[in-house]
PDB file of C-alpha atoms in Angstrom:
ATOM      1  CA  ILE M 906      43.011 175.780  78.693  1.00 61.00           C
ATOM      2  CA  ARG M 907      42.713 172.970  76.473  1.00 54.00           C
ATOM      3  CA  SER M 908      46.353 173.315  76.117  1.00 62.00           C
ATOM      4  CA  ALA M 909      46.710 173.586  79.753  1.00 52.00           C
ATOM      5  CA  LEU M 910      44.718 170.559  80.412  1.00 51.00           C
ATOM      6  CA  GLY M 911      46.719 168.495  77.667  1.00 56.00           C
ATOM      7  CA  VAL M 912      49.855 169.247  79.733  1.00 52.00           C
ATOM      8  CA  VAL M 913      48.068 168.273  83.112  1.00 49.00           C
ATOM      9  CA  ALA M 914      46.943 164.848  81.325  1.00 51.00           C
ATOM     10  CA  ALA M 915      50.682 164.025  79.917  1.00 55.00           C
ATOM     11  CA  CYS M 916      52.056 164.668  83.235  1.00 58.00           C
ATOM     12  CA  ALA M 917      49.399 162.438  84.903  1.00 57.00           C
ATOM     13  CA  VAL M 918      50.302 159.699  82.310  1.00 57.00           C
ATOM     14  CA  ALA M 919      53.870 160.204  82.948  1.00 59.00           C
ATOM     15  CA  GLY M 920      53.328 160.046  86.479  1.00 62.00           C
ATOM     16  CA  SER M 921      51.452 157.018  86.175  1.00 66.00           C
ATOM     17  CA  LEU M 922      54.147 155.095  83.990  1.00 63.00           C
ATOM     18  CA  ALA M 923      56.942 156.196  86.690  1.00 69.00           C
ATOM     19  CA  LEU M 924      55.041 154.920  89.495  1.00 66.00           C
ATOM     20  CA  ALA M 925      54.312 151.623  87.332  1.00 73.00           C
ATOM     21  CA  GLY M 926      57.845 151.438  86.525  1.00 73.00           C
ATOM     22  CA  ALA M 927      58.974 151.931  90.139  1.00 75.00           C
ATOM     23  CA  LEU M 928      56.698 149.325  91.727  1.00 70.00           C
ATOM     24  CA  ALA M 929      57.912 147.002  89.291  1.00 75.00           C
ATOM     25  CA  LEU M 930      61.531 147.547  90.060  1.00 72.00           C
ATOM     26  CA  LEU M 931      60.486 146.901  93.718  1.00 75.00           C
ATOM     27  CA  TRP M 932      59.045 143.592  93.078  1.00 72.00           C
ATOM     28  CA  ARG M 933      61.895 142.919  91.017  1.00 81.00           C
ATOM     29  CA  LEU M 934      64.238 143.634  93.727  1.00 74.00           C
ATOM     30  CA  ARG M 935      62.357 141.912  96.106  1.00 80.00           C
ATOM     31  CA  HIS M 936      62.358 138.536  94.432  1.00 78.00           C
ATOM     32  CA  LEU M 937      65.849 139.128  93.649  1.00 67.00           C
ATOM     33  CA  ARG M 938      66.844 139.351  97.423  1.00 81.00           C
ATOM     34  CA  LEU M 939      64.338 136.384  98.141  1.00 81.00           C
ATOM     35  CA  TRP M 940      66.246 134.165  95.226  1.00 76.00           C
ATOM     36  CA  LEU M 941      69.742 135.329  96.707  1.00 72.00           C
ATOM     37  CA  GLN M 942      68.631 134.578 100.129  1.00 82.00           C
ATOM     38  CA  ARG M 943      67.258 130.851  99.085  1.00 88.00           C
ATOM     39  CA  ALA M 944      70.464 130.660  97.214  1.00 87.00           C
ATOM     40  CA  GLN M 945      72.576 131.427 100.357  1.00 88.00           C
ATOM     41  CA  ASP M 946      70.601 129.150 102.395  1.00 90.00           C
ATOM     42  CA  ALA M 947      70.713 126.318 100.046  1.00 93.00           C
ATOM     43  CA  ARG M 948      74.821 127.004 100.308  1.00 91.00           C
ATOM     44  CA  LEU M 949      74.640 126.890 103.925  1.00 93.00           C
ATOM     45  CA  ALA M 950      72.562 123.610 104.279  1.00 94.00           C
ATOM     46  CA  HIS M 951      75.076 121.876 101.695  1.00 95.00           C
ATOM     47  CA  LEU M 952      77.868 122.851 103.964  1.00 95.00           C
ATOM     48  CA  LYS M 953      75.983 121.254 107.053  1.00 95.00           C
ATOM     49  CA  ASP M 954      75.103 118.098 105.277  1.00 94.00           C
ATOM     50  CA  SER M 955      79.042 118.138 103.865  1.00 94.00           C
ATOM     51  CA  ILE M 956      79.884 118.040 107.426  1.00 95.00           C
ATOM     52  CA  PHE M 957      77.399 115.728 109.039  1.00 93.00           C
ATOM     53  CA  TYR M 958      78.794 113.202 106.568  1.00 91.00           C
ATOM     54  CA  GLN M 959      82.358 114.362 106.637  1.00 90.00           C
ATOM     55  CA  ASP M 960      82.544 115.030 103.042  1.00 92.00           C
ATOM     56  CA  ALA M 961      86.123 116.857 103.085  1.00 92.00           C
ATOM     57  CA  ASP M 962      86.017 117.874  99.117  1.00 94.00           C
ATOM     58  CA  GLY M 963      82.496 119.373  99.846  1.00 94.00           C
ATOM     59  CA  ILE M 964      83.239 121.102 102.822  1.00 95.00           C
ATOM     60  CA  LEU M 965      86.143 122.931 100.902  1.00 94.00           C
ATOM     61  CA  GLN M 966      83.870 123.748  97.803  1.00 94.00           C
ATOM     62  CA  CYS M 967      81.289 125.069 100.134  1.00 94.00           C
ATOM     63  CA  GLN M 968      83.038 127.461 101.890  1.00 94.00           C
ATOM     64  CA  ALA M 969      84.764 128.673  99.082  1.00 94.00           C
ATOM     65  CA  SER M 970      81.273 129.570  97.522  1.00 92.00           C
ATOM     66  CA  LEU M 971      80.429 130.854 100.798  1.00 93.00           C
ATOM     67  CA  ARG M 972      83.498 133.054 100.343  1.00 93.00           C
ATOM     68  CA  LEU M 973      82.683 134.343  97.224  1.00 90.00           C
ATOM     69  CA  HIS M 974      79.525 135.326  98.673  1.00 87.00           C
ATOM     70  CA  GLY M 975      80.747 137.409 101.382  1.00 89.00           C
ATOM     71  CA  TYR M 976      81.297 135.037 104.458  1.00 92.00           C
ATOM     72  CA  SER M 977      85.025 135.603 105.847  1.00 94.00           C
ATOM     73  CA  ALA M 978      86.890 132.622 106.583  1.00 93.00           C
ATOM     74  CA  ALA M 979      86.719 133.559 110.410  1.00 95.00           C
ATOM     75  CA  ALA M 980      82.768 133.298 110.284  1.00 95.00           C
ATOM     76  CA  LEU M 981      82.641 130.221 108.135  1.00 94.00           C
ATOM     77  CA  GLU M 982      85.108 128.308 110.865  1.00 94.00           C
ATOM     78  CA  LYS M 983      82.676 129.396 113.568  1.00 95.00           C
ATOM     79  CA  ILE M 984      79.928 128.282 111.570  1.00 95.00           C
ATOM     80  CA  THR M 985      81.653 124.520 110.559  1.00 95.00           C
ATOM     81  CA  THR M 986      82.350 124.576 114.585  1.00 95.00           C
ATOM     82  CA  GLU M 987      79.088 125.341 115.877  1.00 96.00           C
ATOM     83  CA  THR M 988      77.411 123.138 112.946  1.00 96.00           C
ATOM     84  CA  ARG M 989      79.773 120.070 114.404  1.00 95.00           C
ATOM     85  CA  ARG M 990      78.790 120.565 118.083  1.00 96.00           C
ATOM     86  CA  GLU M 991      75.156 120.738 117.176  1.00 96.00           C
ATOM     87  CA  GLN M 992      75.180 117.481 115.229  1.00 96.00           C
ATOM     88  CA  SER M 993      77.081 115.578 117.563  1.00 95.00           C
ATOM     89  CA  LEU M 994      74.548 116.856 120.368  1.00 95.00           C
ATOM     90  CA  GLU M 995      71.303 115.982 118.293  1.00 95.00           C
ATOM     91  CA  SER M 996      72.805 112.375 116.568  1.00 96.00           C
ATOM     92  CA  GLY M 997      71.972 109.214 117.629  1.00 96.00           C
ATOM     93  CA  VAL M 998      73.424 105.671 116.267  1.00 96.00           C
ATOM     94  CA  CYS M 999      71.078 104.252 113.689  1.00 96.00           C
ATOM     95  CA  VAL M1000      69.346 100.827 114.765  1.00 97.00           C
ATOM     96  CA  SER M1001      70.795  99.447 111.318  1.00 96.00           C
ATOM     97  CA  TYR M1002      74.151  99.641 113.374  1.00 96.00           C
ATOM     98  CA  LEU M1003      73.160  98.558 116.662  1.00 94.00           C
ATOM     99  CA  MET M1004      71.956  95.378 115.091  1.00 94.00           C
ATOM    100  CA  SER M1005      74.649  95.096 112.316  1.00 95.00           C
ATOM    101  CA  PRO M1006      77.304  92.164 112.349  1.00 95.00           C
ATOM    102  CA  ASP M1007      79.774  94.827 112.477  1.00 95.00           C
ATOM    103  CA  PHE M1008      78.981  96.103 116.011  1.00 96.00           C
ATOM    104  CA  ARG M1009      78.667  92.605 117.226  1.00 96.00           C
ATOM    105  CA  GLN M1010      82.070  91.918 115.914  1.00 96.00           C
ATOM    106  CA  LEU M1011      83.077  95.124 117.575  1.00 95.00           C
ATOM    107  CA  ALA M1012      81.652  94.075 120.840  1.00 96.00           C
ATOM    108  CA  GLN M1013      82.960  90.609 120.890  1.00 96.00           C
ATOM    109  CA  GLU M1014      86.501  91.280 119.812  1.00 95.00           C
ATOM    110  CA  ARG M1015      87.035  94.290 122.414  1.00 94.00           C
ATOM    111  CA  SER M1016      85.321  92.678 125.278  1.00 95.00           C
ATOM    112  CA  GLY M1017      86.734  89.157 124.712  1.00 95.00           C
ATOM    113  CA  LEU M1018      83.195  87.723 125.517  1.00 96.00           C
ATOM    114  CA  GLU M1019      80.382  86.020 122.915  1.00 97.00           C
ATOM    115  CA  ASP M1020      77.748  87.868 124.634  1.00 97.00           C
ATOM    116  CA  PRO M1021      78.799  90.859 126.732  1.00 97.00           C
ATOM    117  CA  SER M1022      76.735  93.317 128.569  1.00 96.00           C
ATOM    118  CA  PHE M1023      77.419  97.001 128.018  1.00 92.00           C
ATOM    119  CA  ILE M1024      79.067  96.993 131.257  1.00 94.00           C
ATOM    120  CA  ASP M1025      81.519  94.466 129.814  1.00 95.00           C
ATOM    121  CA  MET M1026      82.010  96.993 126.690  1.00 94.00           C
ATOM    122  CA  LYS M1027      82.660 100.052 128.718  1.00 92.00           C
ATOM    123  CA  ASP M1028      86.197  99.794 129.847  1.00 93.00           C
ATOM    124  CA  PRO M1029      86.997  98.264 126.627  1.00 93.00           C
ATOM    125  CA  PHE M1030      85.597 100.734 124.372  1.00 93.00           C
ATOM    126  CA  TRP M1031      86.309 103.816 126.295  1.00 90.00           C
ATOM    127  CA  LEU M1032      89.638 103.224 128.787  1.00 89.00           C
ATOM    128  CA  GLY M1033      91.584 101.202 126.442  1.00 84.00           C
ATOM    129  CA  ALA M1034      91.306  97.691 128.380  1.00 84.00           C
ATOM    130  CA  ASN M1035      92.127  94.150 126.914  1.00 82.00           C
ATOM    131  CA  GLY M1036      95.064  95.928 125.090  1.00 85.00           C
ATOM    132  CA  HIS M1037      92.832  98.275 122.905  1.00 87.00           C
ATOM    133  CA  ASP M1038      93.104 101.973 122.307  1.00 92.00           C
ATOM    134  CA  PRO M1039      89.779 103.648 123.372  1.00 93.00           C
ATOM    135  CA  LEU M1040      87.222 104.362 120.801  1.00 92.00           C
ATOM    136  CA  GLY M1041      87.780 107.707 119.504  1.00 92.00           C
ATOM    137  CA  GLY M1042      90.497 108.661 121.808  1.00 91.00           C
ATOM    138  CA  GLU M1043      92.631 110.455 119.387  1.00 91.00           C
ATOM    139  CA  LEU M1044      89.689 112.240 117.580  1.00 93.00           C
ATOM    140  CA  GLN M1045      88.360 115.899 118.693  1.00 93.00           C
ATOM    141  CA  CYS M1046      85.204 116.148 120.835  1.00 94.00           C
ATOM    142  CA  PRO M1047      82.996 118.437 118.776  1.00 95.00           C
ATOM    143  CA  ARG M1048      81.035 119.715 122.003  1.00 93.00           C
ATOM    144  CA  ASP M1049      84.068 120.440 124.460  1.00 93.00           C
ATOM    145  CA  GLY M1050      87.278 120.603 121.932  1.00 92.00           C
ATOM    146  CA  LYS M1051      89.103 117.863 124.162  1.00 93.00           C
ATOM    147  CA  LYS M1052      90.581 114.649 122.757  1.00 92.00           C
ATOM    148  CA  GLY M1053      87.911 111.625 123.072  1.00 92.00           C
ATOM    149  CA  CYS M1054      84.564 111.537 121.987  1.00 93.00           C
ATOM    150  CA  ALA M1055      81.258 109.563 122.014  1.00 92.00           C
ATOM    151  CA  LEU M1056      80.097 106.907 119.857  1.00 93.00           C
ATOM    152  CA  VAL M1057      78.376 108.952 117.333  1.00 94.00           C
ATOM    153  CA  ASP M1058      81.092 111.122 117.082  1.00 94.00           C
ATOM    154  CA  TRP M1059      83.390 108.014 116.283  1.00 94.00           C
ATOM    155  CA  LEU M1060      80.588 107.175 113.790  1.00 94.00           C
ATOM    156  CA  ALA M1061      81.096 110.219 112.074  1.00 91.00           C
ATOM    157  CA  HIS M1062      84.754 109.376 110.985  1.00 89.00           C
ATOM    158  CA  THR M1063      84.527 105.669 110.180  1.00 91.00           C
ATOM    159  CA  SER M1064      80.978 105.114 109.292  1.00 91.00           C
ATOM    160  CA  PRO M1065      79.105 108.551 108.673  1.00 90.00           C
ATOM    161  CA  ARG M1066      75.945 106.982 107.195  1.00 91.00           C
ATOM    162  CA  GLN M1067      75.437 105.204 110.559  1.00 94.00           C
ATOM    163  CA  ARG M1068      74.493 107.769 112.486  1.00 94.00           C
ATOM    164  CA  GLY M1069      71.805 110.034 111.988  1.00 94.00           C
ATOM    165  CA  LYS M1070      69.662 112.969 113.586  1.00 93.00           C
ATOM    166  CA  CYS M1071      68.250 111.342 116.883  1.00 95.00           C
ATOM    167  CA  THR M1072      64.477 110.144 116.790  1.00 97.00           C
ATOM    168  CA  HIS M1073      64.138 108.295 120.024  1.00 96.00           C
ATOM    169  CA  PHE M1074      65.445 108.089 123.641  1.00 93.00           C
ATOM    170  CA  LEU M1075      66.029 104.391 124.396  1.00 89.00           C
ATOM    171  CA  SER M1076      65.899 103.703 128.294  1.00 85.00           C
ATOM    172  CA  TRP M1077      67.951 100.757 129.170  1.00 80.00           C
ATOM    173  CA  VAL M1078      70.506  99.818 131.554  1.00 81.00           C
ATOM    174  CA  TRP M1079      74.042  98.990 131.415  1.00 88.00           C
ATOM    175  CA  ARG M1080      73.742  95.490 132.745  1.00 93.00           C
ATOM    176  CA  TYR M1081      71.449  94.529 129.359  1.00 94.00           C
ATOM    177  CA  LYS M1082      73.362  91.962 127.098  1.00 95.00           C
ATOM    178  CA  LEU M1083      73.938  92.958 123.573  1.00 95.00           C
ATOM    179  CA  SER M1084      71.552  89.948 122.320  1.00 96.00           C
ATOM    180  CA  GLN M1085      68.801  91.273 124.645  1.00 95.00           C
ATOM    181  CA  ILE M1086      69.084  94.816 123.177  1.00 93.00           C
ATOM    182  CA  ASP M1087      69.446  93.323 119.670  1.00 94.00           C
ATOM    183  CA  SER M1088      66.150  91.027 120.419  1.00 95.00           C
ATOM    184  CA  ALA M1089      64.254  93.928 122.137  1.00 94.00           C
ATOM    185  CA  VAL M1090      65.061  96.571 119.376  1.00 95.00           C
ATOM    186  CA  SER M1091      64.315  94.351 116.562  1.00 95.00           C
ATOM    187  CA  SER M1092      60.835  93.680 117.858  1.00 96.00           C
ATOM    188  CA  TRP M1093      60.232  97.195 118.491  1.00 95.00           C
ATOM    189  CA  VAL M1094      60.964  98.217 114.818  1.00 96.00           C
ATOM    190  CA  ASN M1095      59.530  95.424 113.230  1.00 95.00           C
ATOM    191  CA  LEU M1096      56.157  96.055 115.410  1.00 96.00           C
ATOM    192  CA  GLY M1097      56.315  99.774 114.634  1.00 94.00           C
ATOM    193  CA  HIS M1098      57.187  99.157 110.763  1.00 96.00           C
ATOM    194  CA  LEU M1099      59.885 101.552 111.437  1.00 96.00           C
ATOM    195  CA  SER M1100      63.266 101.771 109.032  1.00 96.00           C
ATOM    196  CA  LYS M1101      66.251 100.628 110.548  1.00 96.00           C
ATOM    197  CA  GLU M1102      68.181 103.410 108.471  1.00 95.00           C
ATOM    198  CA  LYS M1103      66.554 105.930 109.623  1.00 95.00           C
ATOM    199  CA  THR M1104      65.730 105.260 112.982  1.00 97.00           C
ATOM    200  CA  ALA M1105      68.684 106.858 115.308  1.00 97.00           C
ATOM    201  CA  LEU M1106      68.646 106.122 119.283  1.00 96.00           C
ATOM    202  CA  TYR M1107      70.003 108.205 122.041  1.00 93.00           C
ATOM    203  CA  MET M1108      71.428 105.986 124.359  1.00 83.00           C
TER     204      MET M1108
END
């Protein structure tokens, strides 16, 4: 009887050890899966950041890394195309650019006016008036894939840090002069203690 009890006790101990080992293995596998998922999410986030800032080398490096972790070339192309489209739809022009000497100079040179309204800017900016090619006329629109794009998409190629994820919708009319927009927006950001670099407008 004692011998039988000893065998039973030994089996119970062995069974407990086996169960503890299995649970430990499951815990480790769960945490490994979580770690791998976080690493994959980080790679995708880095790819999207590289796309936003038009970092060609960063895009290639991220895509190469993701291919090593199971993504096909077709899947990466789809992710890249969809990301460009989403970023275009969600982007706004940074206040820092709208109020910058660069934008004022661009508006004056294209319109031929000292203080143009946005009606004055429309044709020289987008329709090629006054001897100027349309802004972004040769660029592919990330929204529909056709030639010609919005200002935020043109900025993505020329000054990617002058656009950001849209934070505010600006209600305005095309008849406003550039100086009026400049003055109003300047007062608004100063009163609201907003960062010009981090405030992006949908106009």
